[in-house]
Coordinates of C-alpha atoms in Angstrom, one line a residue:
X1 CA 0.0 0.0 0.0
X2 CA 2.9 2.5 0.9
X3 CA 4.9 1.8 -2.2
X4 CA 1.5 2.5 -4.3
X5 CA 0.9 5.9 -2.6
X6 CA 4.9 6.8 -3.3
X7 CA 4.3 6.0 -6.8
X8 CA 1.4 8.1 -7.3
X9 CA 3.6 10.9 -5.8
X10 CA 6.3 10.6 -8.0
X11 CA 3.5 10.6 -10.9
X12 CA 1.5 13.3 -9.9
X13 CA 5.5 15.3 -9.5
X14 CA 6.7 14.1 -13.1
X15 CA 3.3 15.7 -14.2
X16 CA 3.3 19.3 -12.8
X17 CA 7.0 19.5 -14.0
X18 CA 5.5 18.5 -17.6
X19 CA 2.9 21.3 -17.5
X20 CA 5.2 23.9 -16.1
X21 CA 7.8 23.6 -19.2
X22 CA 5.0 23.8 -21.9
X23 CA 3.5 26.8 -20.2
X24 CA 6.9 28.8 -20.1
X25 CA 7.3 27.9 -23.9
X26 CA 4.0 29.1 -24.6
X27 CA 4.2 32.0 -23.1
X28 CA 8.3 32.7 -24.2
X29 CA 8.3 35.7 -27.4
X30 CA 8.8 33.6 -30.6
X31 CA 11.8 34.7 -33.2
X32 CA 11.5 34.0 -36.9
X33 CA 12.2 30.4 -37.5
X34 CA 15.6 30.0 -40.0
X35 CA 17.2 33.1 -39.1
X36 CA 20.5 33.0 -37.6
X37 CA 22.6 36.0 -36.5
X38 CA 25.5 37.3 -38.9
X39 CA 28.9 37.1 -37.4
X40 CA 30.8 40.2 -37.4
X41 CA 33.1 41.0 -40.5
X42 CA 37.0 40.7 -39.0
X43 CA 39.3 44.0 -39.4
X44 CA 42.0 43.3 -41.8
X45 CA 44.9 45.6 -43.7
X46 CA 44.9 44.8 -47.7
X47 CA 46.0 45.9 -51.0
X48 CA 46.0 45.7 -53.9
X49 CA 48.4 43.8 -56.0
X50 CA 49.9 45.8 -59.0
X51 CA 52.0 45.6 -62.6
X52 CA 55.4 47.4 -61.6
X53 CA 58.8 46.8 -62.8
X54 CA 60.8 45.6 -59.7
X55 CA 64.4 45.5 -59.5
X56 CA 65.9 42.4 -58.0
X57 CA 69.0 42.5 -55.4
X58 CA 71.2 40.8 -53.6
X59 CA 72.7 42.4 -50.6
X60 CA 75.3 41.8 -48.0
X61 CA 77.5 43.3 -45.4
X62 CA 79.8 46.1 -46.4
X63 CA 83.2 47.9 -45.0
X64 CA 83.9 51.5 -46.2
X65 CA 87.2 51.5 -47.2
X66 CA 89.2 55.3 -48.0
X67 CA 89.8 55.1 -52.4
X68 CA 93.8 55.5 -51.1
X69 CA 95.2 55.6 -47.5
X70 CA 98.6 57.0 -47.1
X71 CA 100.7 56.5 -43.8
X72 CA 103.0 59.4 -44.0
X73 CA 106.6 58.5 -42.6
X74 CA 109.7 60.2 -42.5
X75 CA 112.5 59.3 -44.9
X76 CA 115.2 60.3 -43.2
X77 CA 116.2 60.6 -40.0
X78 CA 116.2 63.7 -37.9
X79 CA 114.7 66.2 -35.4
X80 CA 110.8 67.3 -36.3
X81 CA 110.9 71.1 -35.6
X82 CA 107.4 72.2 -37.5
X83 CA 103.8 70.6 -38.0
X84 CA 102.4 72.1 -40.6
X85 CA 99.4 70.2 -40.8
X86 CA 95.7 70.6 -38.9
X87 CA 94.5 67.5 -37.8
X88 CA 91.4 66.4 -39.2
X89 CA 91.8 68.9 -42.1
X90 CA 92.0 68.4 -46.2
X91 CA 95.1 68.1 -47.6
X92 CA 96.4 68.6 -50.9
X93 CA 99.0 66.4 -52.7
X94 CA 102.4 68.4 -52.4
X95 CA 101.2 70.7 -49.3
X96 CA 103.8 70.9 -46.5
X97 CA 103.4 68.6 -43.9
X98 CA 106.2 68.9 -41.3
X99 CA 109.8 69.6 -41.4
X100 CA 112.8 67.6 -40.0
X101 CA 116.1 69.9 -39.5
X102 CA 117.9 70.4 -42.0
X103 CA 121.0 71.5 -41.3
X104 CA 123.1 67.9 -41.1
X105 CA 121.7 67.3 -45.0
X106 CA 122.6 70.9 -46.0
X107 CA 126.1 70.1 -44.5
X108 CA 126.6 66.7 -46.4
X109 CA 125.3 68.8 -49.4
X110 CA 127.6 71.2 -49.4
X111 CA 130.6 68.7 -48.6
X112 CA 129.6 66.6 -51.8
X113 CA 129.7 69.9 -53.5
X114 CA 133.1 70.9 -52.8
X115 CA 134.7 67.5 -53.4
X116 CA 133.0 67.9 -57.0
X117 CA 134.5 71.2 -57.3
X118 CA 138.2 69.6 -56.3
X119 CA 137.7 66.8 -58.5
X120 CA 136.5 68.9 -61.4
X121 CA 140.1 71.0 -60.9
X122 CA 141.9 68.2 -61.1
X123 CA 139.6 67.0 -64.4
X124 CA 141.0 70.3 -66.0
X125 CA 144.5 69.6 -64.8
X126 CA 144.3 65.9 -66.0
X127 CA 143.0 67.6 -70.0
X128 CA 145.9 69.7 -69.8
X129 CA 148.5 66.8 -69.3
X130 CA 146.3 64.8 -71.9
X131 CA 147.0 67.3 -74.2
X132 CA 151.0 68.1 -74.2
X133 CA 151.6 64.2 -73.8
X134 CA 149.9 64.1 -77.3
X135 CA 151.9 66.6 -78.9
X136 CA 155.2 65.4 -77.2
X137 CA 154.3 61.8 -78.4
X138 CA 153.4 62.9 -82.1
X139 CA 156.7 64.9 -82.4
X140 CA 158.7 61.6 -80.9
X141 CA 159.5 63.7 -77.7
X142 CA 157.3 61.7 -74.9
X143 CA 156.4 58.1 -74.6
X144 CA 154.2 56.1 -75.1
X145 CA 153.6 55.2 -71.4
X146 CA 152.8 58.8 -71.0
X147 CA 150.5 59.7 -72.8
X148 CA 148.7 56.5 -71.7
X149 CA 148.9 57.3 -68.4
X150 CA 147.8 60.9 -69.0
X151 CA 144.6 59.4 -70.4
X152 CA 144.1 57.2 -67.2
X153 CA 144.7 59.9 -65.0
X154 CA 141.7 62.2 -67.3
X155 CA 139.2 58.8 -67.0
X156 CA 140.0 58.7 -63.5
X157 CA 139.0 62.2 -62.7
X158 CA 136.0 61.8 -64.8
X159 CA 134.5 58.9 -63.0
X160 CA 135.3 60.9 -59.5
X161 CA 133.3 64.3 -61.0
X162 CA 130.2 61.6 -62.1
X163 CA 130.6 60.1 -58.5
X164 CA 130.6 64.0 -56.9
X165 CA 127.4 64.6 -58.7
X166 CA 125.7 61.1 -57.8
X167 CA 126.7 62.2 -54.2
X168 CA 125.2 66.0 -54.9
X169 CA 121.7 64.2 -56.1
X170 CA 122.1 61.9 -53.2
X171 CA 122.6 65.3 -50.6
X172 CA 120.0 67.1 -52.6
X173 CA 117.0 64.2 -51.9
X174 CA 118.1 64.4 -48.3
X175 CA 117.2 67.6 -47.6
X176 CA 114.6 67.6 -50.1
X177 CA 113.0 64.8 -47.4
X178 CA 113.7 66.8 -44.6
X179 CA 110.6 68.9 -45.7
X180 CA 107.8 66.1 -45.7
X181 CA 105.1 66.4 -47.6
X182 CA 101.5 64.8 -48.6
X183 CA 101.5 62.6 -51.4
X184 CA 98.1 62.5 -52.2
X185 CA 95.1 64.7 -51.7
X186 CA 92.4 63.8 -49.0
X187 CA 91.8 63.9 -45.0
X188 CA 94.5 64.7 -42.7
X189 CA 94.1 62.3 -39.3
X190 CA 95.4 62.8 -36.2
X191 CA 98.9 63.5 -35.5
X192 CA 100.7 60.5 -34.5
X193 CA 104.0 62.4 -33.3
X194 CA 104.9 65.8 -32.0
X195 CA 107.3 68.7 -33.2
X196 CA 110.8 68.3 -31.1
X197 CA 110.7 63.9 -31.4
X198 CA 113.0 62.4 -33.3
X199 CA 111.5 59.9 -36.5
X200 CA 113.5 57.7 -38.1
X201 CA 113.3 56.1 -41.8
X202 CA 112.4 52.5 -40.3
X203 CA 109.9 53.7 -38.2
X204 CA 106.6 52.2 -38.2
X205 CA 104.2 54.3 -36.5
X206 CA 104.4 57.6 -39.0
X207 CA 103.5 61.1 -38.9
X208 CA 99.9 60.8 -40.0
X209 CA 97.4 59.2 -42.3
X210 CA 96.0 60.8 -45.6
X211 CA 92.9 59.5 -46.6
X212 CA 91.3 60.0 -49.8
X213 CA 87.4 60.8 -49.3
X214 CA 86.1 61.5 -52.7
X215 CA 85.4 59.0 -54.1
X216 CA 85.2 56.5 -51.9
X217 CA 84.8 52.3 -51.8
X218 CA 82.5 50.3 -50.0
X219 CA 84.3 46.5 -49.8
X220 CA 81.5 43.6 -49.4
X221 CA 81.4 40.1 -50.2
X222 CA 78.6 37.9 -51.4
X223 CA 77.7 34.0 -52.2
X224 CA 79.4 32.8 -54.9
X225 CA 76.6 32.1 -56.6
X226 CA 75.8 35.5 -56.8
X227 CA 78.8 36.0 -59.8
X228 CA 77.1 34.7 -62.5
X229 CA 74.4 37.7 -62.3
X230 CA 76.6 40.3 -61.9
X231 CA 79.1 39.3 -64.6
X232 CA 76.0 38.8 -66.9
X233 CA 74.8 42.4 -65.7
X234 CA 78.1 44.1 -66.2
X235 CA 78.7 42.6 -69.7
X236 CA 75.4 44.7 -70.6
X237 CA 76.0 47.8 -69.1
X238 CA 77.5 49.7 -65.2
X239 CA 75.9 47.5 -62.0
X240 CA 74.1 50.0 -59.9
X241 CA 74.8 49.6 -56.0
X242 CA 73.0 51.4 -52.8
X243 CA 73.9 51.5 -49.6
X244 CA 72.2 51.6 -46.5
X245 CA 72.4 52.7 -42.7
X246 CA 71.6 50.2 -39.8
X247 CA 68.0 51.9 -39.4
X248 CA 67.3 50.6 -43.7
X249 CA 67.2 54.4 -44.8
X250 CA 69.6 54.8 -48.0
X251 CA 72.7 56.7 -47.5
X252 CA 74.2 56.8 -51.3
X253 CA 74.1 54.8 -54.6
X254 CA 77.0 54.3 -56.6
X255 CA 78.3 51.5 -59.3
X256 CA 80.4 48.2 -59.1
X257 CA 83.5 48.8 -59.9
X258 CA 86.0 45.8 -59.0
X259 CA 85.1 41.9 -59.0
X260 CA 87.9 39.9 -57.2
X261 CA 89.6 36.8 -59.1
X262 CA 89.1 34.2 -56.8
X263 CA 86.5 33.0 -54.5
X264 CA 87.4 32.6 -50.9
X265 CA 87.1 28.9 -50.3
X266 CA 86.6 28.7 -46.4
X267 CA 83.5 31.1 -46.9
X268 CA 82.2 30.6 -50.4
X269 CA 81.7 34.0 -51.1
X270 CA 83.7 36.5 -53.5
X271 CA 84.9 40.3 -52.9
X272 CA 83.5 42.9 -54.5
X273 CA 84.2 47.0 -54.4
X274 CA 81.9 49.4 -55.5
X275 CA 82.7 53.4 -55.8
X276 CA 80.4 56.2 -54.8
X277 CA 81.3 60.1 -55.2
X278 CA 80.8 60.9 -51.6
X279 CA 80.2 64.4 -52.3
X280 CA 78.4 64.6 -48.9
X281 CA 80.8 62.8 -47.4
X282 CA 77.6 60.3 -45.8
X283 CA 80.5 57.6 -46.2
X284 CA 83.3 57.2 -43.6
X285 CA 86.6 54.6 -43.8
X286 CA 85.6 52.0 -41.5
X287 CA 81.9 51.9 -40.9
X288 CA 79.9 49.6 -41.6
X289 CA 77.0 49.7 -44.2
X290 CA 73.9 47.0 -45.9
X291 CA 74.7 46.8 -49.5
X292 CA 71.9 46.3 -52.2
X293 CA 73.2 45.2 -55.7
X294 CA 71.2 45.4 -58.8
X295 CA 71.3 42.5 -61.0
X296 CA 68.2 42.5 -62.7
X297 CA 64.9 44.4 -63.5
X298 CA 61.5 42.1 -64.0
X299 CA 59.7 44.8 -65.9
X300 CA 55.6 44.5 -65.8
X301 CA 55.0 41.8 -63.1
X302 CA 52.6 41.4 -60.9
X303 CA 54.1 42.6 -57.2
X304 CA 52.7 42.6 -53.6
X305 CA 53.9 43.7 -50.2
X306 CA 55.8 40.9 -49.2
X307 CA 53.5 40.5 -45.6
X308 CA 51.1 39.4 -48.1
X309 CA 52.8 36.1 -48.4
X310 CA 51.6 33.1 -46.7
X311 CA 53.6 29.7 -45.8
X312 CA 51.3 26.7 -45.8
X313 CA 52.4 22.9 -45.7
X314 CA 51.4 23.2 -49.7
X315 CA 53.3 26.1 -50.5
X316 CA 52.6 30.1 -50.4
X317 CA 49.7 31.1 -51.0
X318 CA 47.4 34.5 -50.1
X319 CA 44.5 36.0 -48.5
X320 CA 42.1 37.4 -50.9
X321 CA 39.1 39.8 -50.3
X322 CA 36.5 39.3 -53.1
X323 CA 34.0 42.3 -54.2
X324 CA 31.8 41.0 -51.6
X325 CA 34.8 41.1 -48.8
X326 CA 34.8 37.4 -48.3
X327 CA 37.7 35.4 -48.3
X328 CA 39.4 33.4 -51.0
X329 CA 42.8 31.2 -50.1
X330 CA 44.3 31.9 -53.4
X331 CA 47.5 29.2 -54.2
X332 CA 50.5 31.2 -55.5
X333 CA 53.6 30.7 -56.9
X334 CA 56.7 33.1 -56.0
X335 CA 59.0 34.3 -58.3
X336 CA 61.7 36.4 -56.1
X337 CA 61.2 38.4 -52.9
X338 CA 62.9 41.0 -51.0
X339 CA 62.6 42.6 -47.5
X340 CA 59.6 44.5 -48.8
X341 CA 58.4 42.8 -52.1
X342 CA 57.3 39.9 -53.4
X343 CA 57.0 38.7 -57.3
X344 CA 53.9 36.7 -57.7
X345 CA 54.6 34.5 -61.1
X346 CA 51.1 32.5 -60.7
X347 CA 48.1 32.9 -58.7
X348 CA 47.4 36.5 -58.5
X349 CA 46.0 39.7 -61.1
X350 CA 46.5 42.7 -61.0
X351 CA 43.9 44.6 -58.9
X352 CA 43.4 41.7 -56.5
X353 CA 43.0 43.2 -53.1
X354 CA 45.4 40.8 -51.0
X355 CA 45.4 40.9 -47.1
X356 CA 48.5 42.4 -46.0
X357 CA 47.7 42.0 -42.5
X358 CA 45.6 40.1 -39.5
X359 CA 45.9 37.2 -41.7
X360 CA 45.9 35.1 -38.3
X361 CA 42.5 35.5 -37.4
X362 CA 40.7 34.8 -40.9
X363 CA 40.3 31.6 -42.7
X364 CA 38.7 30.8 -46.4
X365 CA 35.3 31.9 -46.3
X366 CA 35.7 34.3 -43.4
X367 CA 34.0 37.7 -43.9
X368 CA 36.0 40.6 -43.7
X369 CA 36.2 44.6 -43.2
X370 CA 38.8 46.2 -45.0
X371 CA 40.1 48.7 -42.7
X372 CA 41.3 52.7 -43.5
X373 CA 44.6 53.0 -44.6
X374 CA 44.2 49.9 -47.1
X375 CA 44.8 50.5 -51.1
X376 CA 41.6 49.4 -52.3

């Protein structure tokens, strides 16, 4: 009887919870049946892809190196009593640089001169007896022996006059090299020794280094592989070469002007120098610079910022935003690409707006809106 009644119960309960649902469904606001909300369009950057001609590089580190560097050293040895020469100043080839007393080559110059003018004395002497042991030995009055050693004596003299002057040129260059001066024109450096030192020939720190600033080289190397374009490039016409700063801003273009003839085996690469005017003087011996080198120009292709680029386990491929802003995963095929371009070769048109950014939150099919500051 109890477990009757308890079964009722749990009836009666199951019943009153039935009611209570349809009731609260009845009286719920209905919505239009087969209407779902939209999802929001995502925010994306795009552009459009465009015909361009785009020049392809190849770029590597580069040195600045002066177009001629001259250590300036004494030739002779001596006493510096005169700079002549402002540090950090142009130069020009043949300007005064410092001085080196003179007075011990002035001395030696004036000794080589005298002996000359003794030995040219006796030379006029020695003509003399030439000349009467030639008549005495034509009118049977002098010897033979004579007037042979009469000519000795003039040959002898001779040779000592030549070896007077030798010692006169000799003299002359040393106190020519007491007055030290540039050999080429450029930038004077810092001094590297003081008036009142003494500098000898031999030694090996100098006086001060010339450097030539106009024009100027930058020295880089590249891949080997990279000599086949460039020699193909330079047998149709100059090979144009930029520069750039460590922030990527451009600080001068110039041309290739020297390909080394050998490649370094250890690396794999292969020297190159290129020459820039330097009118500015942008370009300084010794820092260090990004070099872009020209090899070729693909005229008319189709070209997109290279953040337009995807990498899927099938290849690239991009984003693209259809007239109706939704999504297309376009397959692509890359020609060449630098730090801010890509070449599309396959895949892409001209005017096809490619998503250049927040390519991580859309998908094929995914609804976008193209955002201000896009190139529709």
């Amino acid at each position: 009887m109890r477990k009757r009644r308890l079964a009722l119960t749990l009836l009666l309960a199951v019943g009153i919870l039935t009611a209570f649902g349809i009731a609260r469904s009845l009286l719920a606001p209905s919505s239009p049946s087969g209407i779902r909300q939209a999802a929001p369009a995502i925010p994306v950057i795009a552009t459009a892809a465009k015909r361009a001609d785009v020049p392809i590089v190849v770029t590597g580190l580069g040195t600045v190196q002066a177009f001629n560097s001259v250590l300036v050293k004494s030739r002779v040895e001596g006493q510096i009593f005169k700079i002549h020469f402002s540090e950090g100043r142009d130069v020009s080839e043949g300007d005064l640089l410092a001085e080196i007393d003179p007075a011990p080559f002035e001395a030696a110059l004036a000794q080589a001169q005298a002996n000359k003018a003794k030995n040219e004395a006796q030379l006029t002497k020695a003509r003399l007896d030439l000349d009467r042991a030639r008549q005495l030995a034509s009118s049977g009055s002098g010897s033979r022996q004579q007037l042979e050693t009469a000519q000795a004596a003039l040959s002898q003299f001779e040779a000592s006059v030549r070896a007077d002057q030798a010692a006169i040129d000799m003299a002359q260059n040393q106190v020519n090299y007491s007055r030290i001066r540039s050999p080429i024109s450029g930038r004077a450096g810092t001094r590297l020794v003081d008036a009142g030192n003494i500098v000898r020939s031999n030694d090996s720190a100098g006086i001060v280094t010339i450097n030539q600033l106009h024009p100027i080289f930058v020295n880089f190397s590249l891949p080997a592989e990279s000599l086949g374009q460039i020699r193909a490039k330079l047998r149709a016409g100059e090979v144009a070469v930029t520069v750039q700063g460590g922030n990527g801003a451009d600080l001068a273009s110039g041309k290739l002007t020297v390909v080394d003839n050998q490649i370094n085996p250890a690396t794999g690469t292969i020297n190159y120098k290129a020459t820039f005017s330097n009118d500015d003087e942008v370009l300084w011996p010794g820092r260090f610079v990004n070099v872009r080198v020209e090899v070729e120009v693909r005229r008319n292709v189709v070209a997109v910022p290279v953040t337009a680029v995807q990498q899927g386990p099938d290849g690239p491929y991009a984003f693209v935003a259809g007239q109706d802003r939704v999504i297309q995963k376009r397959t692509i095929k890359v020609g060449v690409r630098d730090k801010t371009t890509a070449v599309v070769d396959d895949g892409l048109e001209a005017g096809d707006l490619v998503v250049t950014d927040g390519q991580y939150r859309i998908q094929a099919g995914s609804r976008v809106d193209v955002r201000a500051g896009s190139a529709e």
